[in-house]
XYZ file of C-alpha atoms in Angstrom:
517
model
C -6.460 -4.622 -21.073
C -4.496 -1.638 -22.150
C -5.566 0.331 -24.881
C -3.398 3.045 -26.650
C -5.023 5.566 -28.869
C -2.872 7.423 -31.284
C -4.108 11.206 -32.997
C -1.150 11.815 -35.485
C -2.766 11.840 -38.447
C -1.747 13.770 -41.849
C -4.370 15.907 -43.714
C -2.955 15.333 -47.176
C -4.386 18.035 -49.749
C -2.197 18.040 -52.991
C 1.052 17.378 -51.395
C 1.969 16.248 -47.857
C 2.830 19.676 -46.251
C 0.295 20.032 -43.739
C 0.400 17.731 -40.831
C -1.885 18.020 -37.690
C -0.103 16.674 -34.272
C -1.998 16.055 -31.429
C -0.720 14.212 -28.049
C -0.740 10.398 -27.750
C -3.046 9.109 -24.692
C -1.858 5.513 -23.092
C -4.586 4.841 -20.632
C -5.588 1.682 -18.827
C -9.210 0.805 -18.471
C -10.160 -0.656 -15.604
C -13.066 -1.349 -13.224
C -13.985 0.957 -10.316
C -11.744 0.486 -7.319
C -14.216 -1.286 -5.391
C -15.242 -3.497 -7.511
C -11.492 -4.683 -7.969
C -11.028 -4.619 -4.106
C -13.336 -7.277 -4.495
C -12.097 -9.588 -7.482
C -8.691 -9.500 -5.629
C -9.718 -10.623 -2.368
C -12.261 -12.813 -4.107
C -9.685 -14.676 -6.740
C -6.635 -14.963 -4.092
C -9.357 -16.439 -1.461
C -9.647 -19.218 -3.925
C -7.221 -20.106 -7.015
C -4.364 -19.482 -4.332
C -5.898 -20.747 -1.191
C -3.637 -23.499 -0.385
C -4.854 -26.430 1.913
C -2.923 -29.074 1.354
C -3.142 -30.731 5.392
C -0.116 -32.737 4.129
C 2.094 -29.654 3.246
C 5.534 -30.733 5.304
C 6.396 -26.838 5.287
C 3.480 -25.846 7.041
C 1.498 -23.470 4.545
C -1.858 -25.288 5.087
C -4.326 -22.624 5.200
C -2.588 -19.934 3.251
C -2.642 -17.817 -0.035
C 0.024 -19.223 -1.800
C 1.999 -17.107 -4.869
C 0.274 -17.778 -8.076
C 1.387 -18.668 -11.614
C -1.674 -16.492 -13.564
C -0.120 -18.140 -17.226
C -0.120 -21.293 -15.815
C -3.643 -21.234 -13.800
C -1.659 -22.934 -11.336
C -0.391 -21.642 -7.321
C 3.603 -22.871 -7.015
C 4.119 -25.293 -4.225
C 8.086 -25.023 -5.001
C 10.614 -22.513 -6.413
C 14.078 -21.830 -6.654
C 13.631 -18.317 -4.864
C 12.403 -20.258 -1.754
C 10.555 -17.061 -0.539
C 8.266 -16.836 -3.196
C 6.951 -20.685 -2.462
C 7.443 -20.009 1.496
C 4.320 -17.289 1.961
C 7.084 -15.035 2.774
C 9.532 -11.824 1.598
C 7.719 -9.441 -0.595
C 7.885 -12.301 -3.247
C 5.419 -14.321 -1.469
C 3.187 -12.353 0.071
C 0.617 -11.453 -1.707
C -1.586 -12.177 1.128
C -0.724 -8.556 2.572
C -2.953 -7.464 -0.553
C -5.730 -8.981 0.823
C -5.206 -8.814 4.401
C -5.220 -4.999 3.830
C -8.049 -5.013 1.946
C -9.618 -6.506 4.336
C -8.489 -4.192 7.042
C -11.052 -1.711 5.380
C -13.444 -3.687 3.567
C -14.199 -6.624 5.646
C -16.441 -9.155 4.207
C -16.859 -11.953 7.378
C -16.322 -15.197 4.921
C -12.977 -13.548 3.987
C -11.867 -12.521 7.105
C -12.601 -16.270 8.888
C -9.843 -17.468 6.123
C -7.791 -14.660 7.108
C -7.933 -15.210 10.354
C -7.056 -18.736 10.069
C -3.972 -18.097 7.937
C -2.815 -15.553 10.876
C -3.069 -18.369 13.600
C -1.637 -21.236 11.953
C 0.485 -20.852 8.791
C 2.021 -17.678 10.016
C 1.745 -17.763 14.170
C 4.011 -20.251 15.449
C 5.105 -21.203 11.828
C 6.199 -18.435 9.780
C 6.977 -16.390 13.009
C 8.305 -18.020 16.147
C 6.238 -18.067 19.423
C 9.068 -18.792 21.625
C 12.572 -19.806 21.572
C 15.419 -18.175 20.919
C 13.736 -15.615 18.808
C 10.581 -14.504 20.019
C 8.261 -13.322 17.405
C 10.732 -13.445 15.081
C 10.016 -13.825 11.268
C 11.188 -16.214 9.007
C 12.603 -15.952 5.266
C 10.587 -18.775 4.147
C 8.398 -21.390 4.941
C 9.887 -23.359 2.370
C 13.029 -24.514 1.894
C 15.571 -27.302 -0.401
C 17.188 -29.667 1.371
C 16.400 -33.212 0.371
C 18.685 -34.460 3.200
C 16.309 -33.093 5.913
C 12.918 -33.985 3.568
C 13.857 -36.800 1.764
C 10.315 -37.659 1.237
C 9.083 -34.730 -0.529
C 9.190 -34.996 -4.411
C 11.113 -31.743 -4.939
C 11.596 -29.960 -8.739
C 14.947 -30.818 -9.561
C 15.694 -27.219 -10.441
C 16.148 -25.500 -7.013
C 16.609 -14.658 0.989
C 14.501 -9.155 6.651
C 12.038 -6.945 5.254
C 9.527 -9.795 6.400
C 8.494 -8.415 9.802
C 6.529 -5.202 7.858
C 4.502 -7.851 6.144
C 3.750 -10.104 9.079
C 2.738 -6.804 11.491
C 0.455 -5.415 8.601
C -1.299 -9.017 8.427
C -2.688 -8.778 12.425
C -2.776 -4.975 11.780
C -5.090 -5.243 9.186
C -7.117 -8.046 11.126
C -7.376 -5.553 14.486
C -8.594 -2.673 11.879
C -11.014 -4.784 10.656
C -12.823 -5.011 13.564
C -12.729 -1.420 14.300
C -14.332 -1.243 10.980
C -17.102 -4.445 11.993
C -17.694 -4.954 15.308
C -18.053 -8.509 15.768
C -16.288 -9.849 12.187
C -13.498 -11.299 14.878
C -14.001 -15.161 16.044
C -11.145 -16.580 16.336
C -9.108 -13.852 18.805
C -9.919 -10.736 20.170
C -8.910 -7.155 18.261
C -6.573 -6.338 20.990
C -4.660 -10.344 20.507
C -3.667 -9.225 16.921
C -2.928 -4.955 18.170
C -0.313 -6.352 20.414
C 1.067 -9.284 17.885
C 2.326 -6.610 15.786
C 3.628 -4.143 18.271
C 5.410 -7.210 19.341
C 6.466 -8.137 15.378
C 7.753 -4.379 15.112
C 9.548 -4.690 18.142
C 11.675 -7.933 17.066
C 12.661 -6.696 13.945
C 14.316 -3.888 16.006
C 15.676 -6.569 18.603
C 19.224 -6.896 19.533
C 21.325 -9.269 20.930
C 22.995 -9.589 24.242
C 26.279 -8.303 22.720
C 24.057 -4.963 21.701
C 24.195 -6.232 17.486
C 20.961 -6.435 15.762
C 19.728 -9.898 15.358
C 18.216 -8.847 11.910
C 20.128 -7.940 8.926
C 19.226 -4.334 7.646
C 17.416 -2.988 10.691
C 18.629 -0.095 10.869
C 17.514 1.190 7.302
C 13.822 2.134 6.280
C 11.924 -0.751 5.288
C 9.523 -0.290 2.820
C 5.958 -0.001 3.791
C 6.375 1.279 7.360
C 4.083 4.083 7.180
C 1.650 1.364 8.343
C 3.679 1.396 11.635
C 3.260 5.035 12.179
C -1.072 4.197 12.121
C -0.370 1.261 14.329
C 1.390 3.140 17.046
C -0.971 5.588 16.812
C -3.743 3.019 17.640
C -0.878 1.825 20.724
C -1.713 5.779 21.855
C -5.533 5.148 21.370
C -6.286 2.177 23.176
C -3.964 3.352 26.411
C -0.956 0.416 25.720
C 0.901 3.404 27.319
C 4.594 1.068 27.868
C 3.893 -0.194 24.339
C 4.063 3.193 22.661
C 6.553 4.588 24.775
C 8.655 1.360 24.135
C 7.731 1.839 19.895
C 8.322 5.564 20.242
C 11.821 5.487 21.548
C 13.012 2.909 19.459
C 11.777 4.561 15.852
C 12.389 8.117 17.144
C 16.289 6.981 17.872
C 16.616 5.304 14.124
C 15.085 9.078 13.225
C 17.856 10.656 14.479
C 20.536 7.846 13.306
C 18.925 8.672 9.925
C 19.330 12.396 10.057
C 23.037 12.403 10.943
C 23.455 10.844 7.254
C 24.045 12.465 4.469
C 22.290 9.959 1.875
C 19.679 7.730 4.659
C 18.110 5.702 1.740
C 20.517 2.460 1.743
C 18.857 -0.576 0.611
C 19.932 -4.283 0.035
C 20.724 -3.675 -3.244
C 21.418 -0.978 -5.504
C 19.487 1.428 -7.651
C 16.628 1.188 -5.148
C 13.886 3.414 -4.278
C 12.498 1.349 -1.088
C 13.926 3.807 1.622
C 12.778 7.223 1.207
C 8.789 6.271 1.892
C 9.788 5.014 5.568
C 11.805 7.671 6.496
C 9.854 10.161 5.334
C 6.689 8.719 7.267
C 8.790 8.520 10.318
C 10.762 12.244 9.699
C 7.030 13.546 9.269
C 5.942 11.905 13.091
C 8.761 13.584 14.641
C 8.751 16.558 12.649
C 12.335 16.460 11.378
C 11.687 19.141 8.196
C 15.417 18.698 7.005
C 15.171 14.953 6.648
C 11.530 15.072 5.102
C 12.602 17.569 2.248
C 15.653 15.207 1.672
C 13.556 12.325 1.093
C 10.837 14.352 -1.149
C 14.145 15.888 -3.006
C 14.909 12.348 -3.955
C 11.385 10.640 -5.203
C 10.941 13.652 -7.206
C 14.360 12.859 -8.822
C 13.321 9.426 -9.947
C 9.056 9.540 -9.859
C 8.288 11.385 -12.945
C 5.227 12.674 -14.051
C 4.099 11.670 -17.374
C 0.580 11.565 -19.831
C 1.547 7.721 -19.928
C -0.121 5.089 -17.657
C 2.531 3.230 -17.062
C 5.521 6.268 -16.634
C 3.176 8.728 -14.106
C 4.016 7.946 -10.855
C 6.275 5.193 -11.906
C 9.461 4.702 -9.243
C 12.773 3.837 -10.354
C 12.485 -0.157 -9.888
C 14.918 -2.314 -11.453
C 15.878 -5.634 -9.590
C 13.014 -7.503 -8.789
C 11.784 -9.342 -11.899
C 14.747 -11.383 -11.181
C 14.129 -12.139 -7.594
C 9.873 -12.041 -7.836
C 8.820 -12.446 -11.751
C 8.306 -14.902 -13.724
C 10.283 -13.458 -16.996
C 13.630 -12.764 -14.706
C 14.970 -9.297 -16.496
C 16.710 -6.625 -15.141
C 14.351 -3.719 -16.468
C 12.739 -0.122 -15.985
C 9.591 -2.160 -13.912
C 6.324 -0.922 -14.584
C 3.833 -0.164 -11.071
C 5.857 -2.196 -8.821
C 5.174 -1.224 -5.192
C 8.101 1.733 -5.410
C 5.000 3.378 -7.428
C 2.287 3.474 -4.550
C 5.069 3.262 -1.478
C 7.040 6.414 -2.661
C 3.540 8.230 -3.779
C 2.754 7.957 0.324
C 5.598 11.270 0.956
C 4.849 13.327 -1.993
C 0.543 13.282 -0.959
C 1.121 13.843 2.796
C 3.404 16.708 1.686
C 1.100 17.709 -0.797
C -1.522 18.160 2.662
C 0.628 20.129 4.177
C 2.243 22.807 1.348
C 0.808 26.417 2.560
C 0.172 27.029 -1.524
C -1.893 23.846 -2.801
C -2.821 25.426 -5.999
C 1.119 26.197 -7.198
C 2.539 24.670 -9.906
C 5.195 23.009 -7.293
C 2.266 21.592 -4.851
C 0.196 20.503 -8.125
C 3.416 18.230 -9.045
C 3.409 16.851 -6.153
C -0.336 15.935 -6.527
C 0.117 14.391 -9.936
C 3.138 12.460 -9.612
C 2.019 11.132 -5.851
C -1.750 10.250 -7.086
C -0.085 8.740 -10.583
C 1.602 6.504 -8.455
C -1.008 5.160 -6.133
C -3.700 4.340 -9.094
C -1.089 3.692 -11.405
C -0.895 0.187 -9.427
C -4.819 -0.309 -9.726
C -3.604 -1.165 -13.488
C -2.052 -4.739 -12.064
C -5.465 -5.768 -11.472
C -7.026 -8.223 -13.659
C -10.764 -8.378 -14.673
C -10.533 -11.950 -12.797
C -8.685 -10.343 -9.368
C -5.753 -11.701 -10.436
C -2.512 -8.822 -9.358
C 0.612 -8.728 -11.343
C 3.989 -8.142 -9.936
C 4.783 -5.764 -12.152
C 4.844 -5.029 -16.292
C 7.680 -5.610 -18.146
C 9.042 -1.781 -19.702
C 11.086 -3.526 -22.209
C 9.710 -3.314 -26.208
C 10.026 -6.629 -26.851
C 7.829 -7.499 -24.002
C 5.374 -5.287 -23.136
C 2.976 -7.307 -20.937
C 1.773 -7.883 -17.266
C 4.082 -10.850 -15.454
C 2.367 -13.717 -14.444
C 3.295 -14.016 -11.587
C 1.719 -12.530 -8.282
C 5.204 -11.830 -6.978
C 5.184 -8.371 -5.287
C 2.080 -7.304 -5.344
C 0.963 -7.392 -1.488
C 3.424 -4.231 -0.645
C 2.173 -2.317 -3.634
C -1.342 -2.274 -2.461
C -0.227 -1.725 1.100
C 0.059 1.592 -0.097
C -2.424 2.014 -2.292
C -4.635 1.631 0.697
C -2.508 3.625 3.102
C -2.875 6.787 0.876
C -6.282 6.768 -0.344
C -8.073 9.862 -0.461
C -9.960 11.906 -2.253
C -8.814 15.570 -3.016
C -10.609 18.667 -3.703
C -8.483 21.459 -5.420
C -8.697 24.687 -7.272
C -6.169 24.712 -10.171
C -5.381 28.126 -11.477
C -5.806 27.512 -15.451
C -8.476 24.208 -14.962
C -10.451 25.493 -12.193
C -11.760 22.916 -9.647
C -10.592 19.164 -9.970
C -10.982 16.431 -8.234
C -8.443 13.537 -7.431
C -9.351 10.560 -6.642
C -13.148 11.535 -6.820
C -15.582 13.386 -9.587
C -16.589 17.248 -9.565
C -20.422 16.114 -9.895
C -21.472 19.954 -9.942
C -20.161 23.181 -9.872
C -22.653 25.487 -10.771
C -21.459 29.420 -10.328
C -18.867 27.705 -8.571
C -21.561 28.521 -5.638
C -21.046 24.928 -4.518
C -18.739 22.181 -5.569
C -20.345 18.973 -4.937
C -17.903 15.634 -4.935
C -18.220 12.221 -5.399
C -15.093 9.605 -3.869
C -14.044 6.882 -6.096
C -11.024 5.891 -4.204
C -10.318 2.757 -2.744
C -10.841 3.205 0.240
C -13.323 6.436 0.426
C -13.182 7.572 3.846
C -10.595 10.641 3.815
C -11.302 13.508 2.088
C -8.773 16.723 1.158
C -10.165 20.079 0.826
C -7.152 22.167 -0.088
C -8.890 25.230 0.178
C -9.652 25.046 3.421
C -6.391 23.161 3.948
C -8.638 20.844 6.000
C -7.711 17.293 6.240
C -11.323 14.867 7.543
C -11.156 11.017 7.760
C -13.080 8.358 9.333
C -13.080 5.299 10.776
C -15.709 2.951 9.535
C -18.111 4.865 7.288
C -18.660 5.283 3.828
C -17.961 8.598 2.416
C -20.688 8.888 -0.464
C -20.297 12.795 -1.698
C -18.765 15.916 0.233
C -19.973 19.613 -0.546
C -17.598 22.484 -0.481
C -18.481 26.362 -1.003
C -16.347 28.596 -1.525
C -17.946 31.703 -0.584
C -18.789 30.356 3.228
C -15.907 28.033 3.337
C -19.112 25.305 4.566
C -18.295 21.730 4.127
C -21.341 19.136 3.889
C -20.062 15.168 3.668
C -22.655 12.513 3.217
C -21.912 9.523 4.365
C -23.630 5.786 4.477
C -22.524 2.632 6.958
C -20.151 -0.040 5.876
C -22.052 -2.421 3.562
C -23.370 -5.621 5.892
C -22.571 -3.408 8.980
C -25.173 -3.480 11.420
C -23.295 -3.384 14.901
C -21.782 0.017 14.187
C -23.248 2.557 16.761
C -20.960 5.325 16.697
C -17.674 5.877 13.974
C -14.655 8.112 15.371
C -13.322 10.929 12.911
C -10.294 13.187 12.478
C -10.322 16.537 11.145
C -6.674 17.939 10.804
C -5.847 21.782 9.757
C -2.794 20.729 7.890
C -1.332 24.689 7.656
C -2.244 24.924 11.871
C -0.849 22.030 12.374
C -4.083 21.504 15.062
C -5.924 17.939 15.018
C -8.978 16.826 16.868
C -10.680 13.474 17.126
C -14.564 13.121 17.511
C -16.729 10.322 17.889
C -19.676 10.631 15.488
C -23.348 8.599 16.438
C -24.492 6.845 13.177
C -28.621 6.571 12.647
């Protein structure tokens, strides 16, 4: 529920000539972020589960779009994608898949699993054939000539492969998260499935043309590619990173020969600039990252409005994902938490984190990736997006969009530690529990994910693997960090948990592995 609370108010003494104005505060209120990790994985596991053995499409064992209005999942649509478990339209199921991918409950991840190795292996994406791993648009289609049987509604569009690679992704991380959570394949099975999914989308034909459409432009939520080839580098699949390497470090330098690298399949967008940006940033192309900053700061405002802070320019998609189909200002669609992604890893990185240009970043990039917490439901239930215009003003019921949007809101949470100049130390993404003398500053996480912390005093970036990061301790005087940390609830197997720790201004990273008990 969104509550607005209004202060203008006129202290009327004799006449009407003396009239107090304070600011107007729009905020959401919603539950903690872990609590709706859980209600969304939770509702979409069920409401939307579809397993219908008799489904001619092949979506048995799936999470199917959903019709929140309507309490109902729809089997059948005129934009075939959204019905098909496919497109960003129908697939909410990244949501939960990454979700899952760091909170891994194991009666959520068998589902999971089975959606991976039947609706979408060998159905949604091709084992063999002509096309090898490639992705389709849709599981379902309209053609009553080819299913004559099938009672369809007589009212009747290759971004896919990011989707389909984050679903094993998210099902390899899991395990590095839970030992053991895994029964159906192994964690390496699903690490290779999407190298292999990343590498089709980039696949050409004989004649040297690209056998998808739009390949050659940044799709939106490939930061998760730079983490998986990272993991390629981990686990030794030497020929599979050098393979991944060469093929997104030659689009990198396609991209920086342009003057304008953001094209899109339609206009007014906003869906480029996070991927090349993440991939800019792994090669270290400076020019091309500033170019794609320059432009989300152009459209990704910072306002004391929940809906307008961190808000992308997104206009299109209520017609091809929503329920109410308008062309509008969208409220939190995934352009909010995809395009936050450049502006906090830049924000990590800016030699001056307390400056009134680094702080901007911070706001409008942390804006956008809670700003899409707001979606969320009290029953789980995620909204596409909310409609802008004032004679609507309300959450869409449909599910639409929604798994790309928390793609990112997973991929950049963290919890930052920073000394503003006029507010002293804040938090984002976490509470300043104590600060006494400001002899020790003593945080508490309340991201989603809570277990990467930012200490921009030290310019010192730490994250783990499969931990719980409970409170961290910074002071000043020393420059001595403390963290605290607890295992992953239900998590028994865990021996050991690898960590990062990054000086973002030395540009110097080391990896660790840290025994838990």
């Amino acid at each position: 529920m969104i509550k607005s609370r209004s202060t203008l108010f006129a202290d009327i003494v004799g006449s009407i000539d003396h009239v107090v104005c304070l600011s107007a505060l729009h905020e959401p209120c919603t539950r903690s972020t872990l609590d709706l990790a859980s209600r969304l994985s939770n509702f979409f596991l069920t409401k939307p589960w579809f397993s219908d053995a008799n489904d001619p499409f092949n979506r048995t064992n799936s999470i199917i779009s959903y019709d929140y209005e309507a309490g109902a999942q729809f089997t059948q649509e005129d934009r075939v994608w959204m019905a098909g478990i496919a497109d960003e339209a129908g697939s909410i199921h990244e949501a939960i898949f990454l979700k899952s991918s760091v909170h891994p409950v194991a009666s959520e991840i068998a589902k999971l699993e089975l959606m991976a190795n039947t609706a979408i292996w060998g159905n949604l994406q091709d084992k063999d054939g002509e096309t090898p791993y490639g992705v389709k648009r849709s599981l379902f289609f309209y053609d009553p000539k080819v299913m004559p049987n099938y009672k369809y509604s007589p009212s009747v569009r290759p971004y896919d492969y990011v989707h389909v690679s984050a679903v094993y992704y998210s099902l390899y991380r899991a395990e590095r998260v839970s030992p053991g959570i895994l029964t159906r394949r192994s964690a390496s099975w699903y690490l290779n499935q999407a190298y292999h999914t990343v590498m089709a989308s980039q696949a050409t034909r004989s004649d040297g043309t690209h056998i998808t459409a739009y390949s050659h432009l940044g799709l939106m939520g490939e930061t998760i590619w730079t983490h998986l080839l990272e993991d390629l580098k981990a686990e030794n699949m030497t020929a599979e990173f050098k393979n991944m390497t060469h093929v997104m470090r030659e689009r990198t330098k396609e991209w920086a020969g342009r003057s304008s690298p953001f094209g899109s399949e339609m206009g007014w967008d906003s869906t480029g600039q996070e991927p090349v940006f993440a991939w800019a940033k792994y090669f270290s192309n400076e020019d091309l990252q500033q170019k794609a900053l320059n432009y989300i700061r152009g459209y990704m405002p910072t306002v004391a409005h929940w809906g307008w802070n961190g808000n992308a320019r997104r206009y299109c998609d209520f017609v091809y994902g929503g329920k109410l189909r308008l062309l509008e200002r969208m409220i939190h669609h995934y352009g909010s938490s995809l395009n936050a992604l450049p502006l906090l890893t830049s924000y990590k990185y800016n030699r001056d984190p307390s400056s009134a240009a680094a702080l901007y970043d911070l706001r409008v990039g942390y804006g956008g990736i809670m700003g899409p917490l707001s979606n969320i439901n009290a029953e789980g239930f995620a909204s596409t997006a909310f409609h802008s215009y004032p004679n609507r003003l309300k959450w869409d019921g449909y599910s639409g969009d929604y798994g790309p949007n928390y793609l990112g809101v997973i991929m950049g949470s963290c919890t930052y530690l920073v000394q503003h100049p006029d507010f002293g130390w804040i938090s984002m993404g976490g509470n300043v529990a104590s600060s006494s003398n400001n002899d020790v500053i003593v945080v508490e996480p309340r991201d989603t994910v809570r277990r990467s912390i930012y200490v921009a005093a030290m310019g010192l970036s730490v994250t783990f693997e499969s931990v719980v990061i409970t409170s961290f301790a910074y002071e000043p005087q020393s420059k001595k960090l403390t963290i605290t940390l607890q295992a992953v609830p239900g998590d028994t197997k865990k021996a050991s948990t690898i960590f990062k720790y990054e000086s973002t201004r030395a540009a110097r990273s080391r990896w660790r592995v840290l025994p838990l008990g």
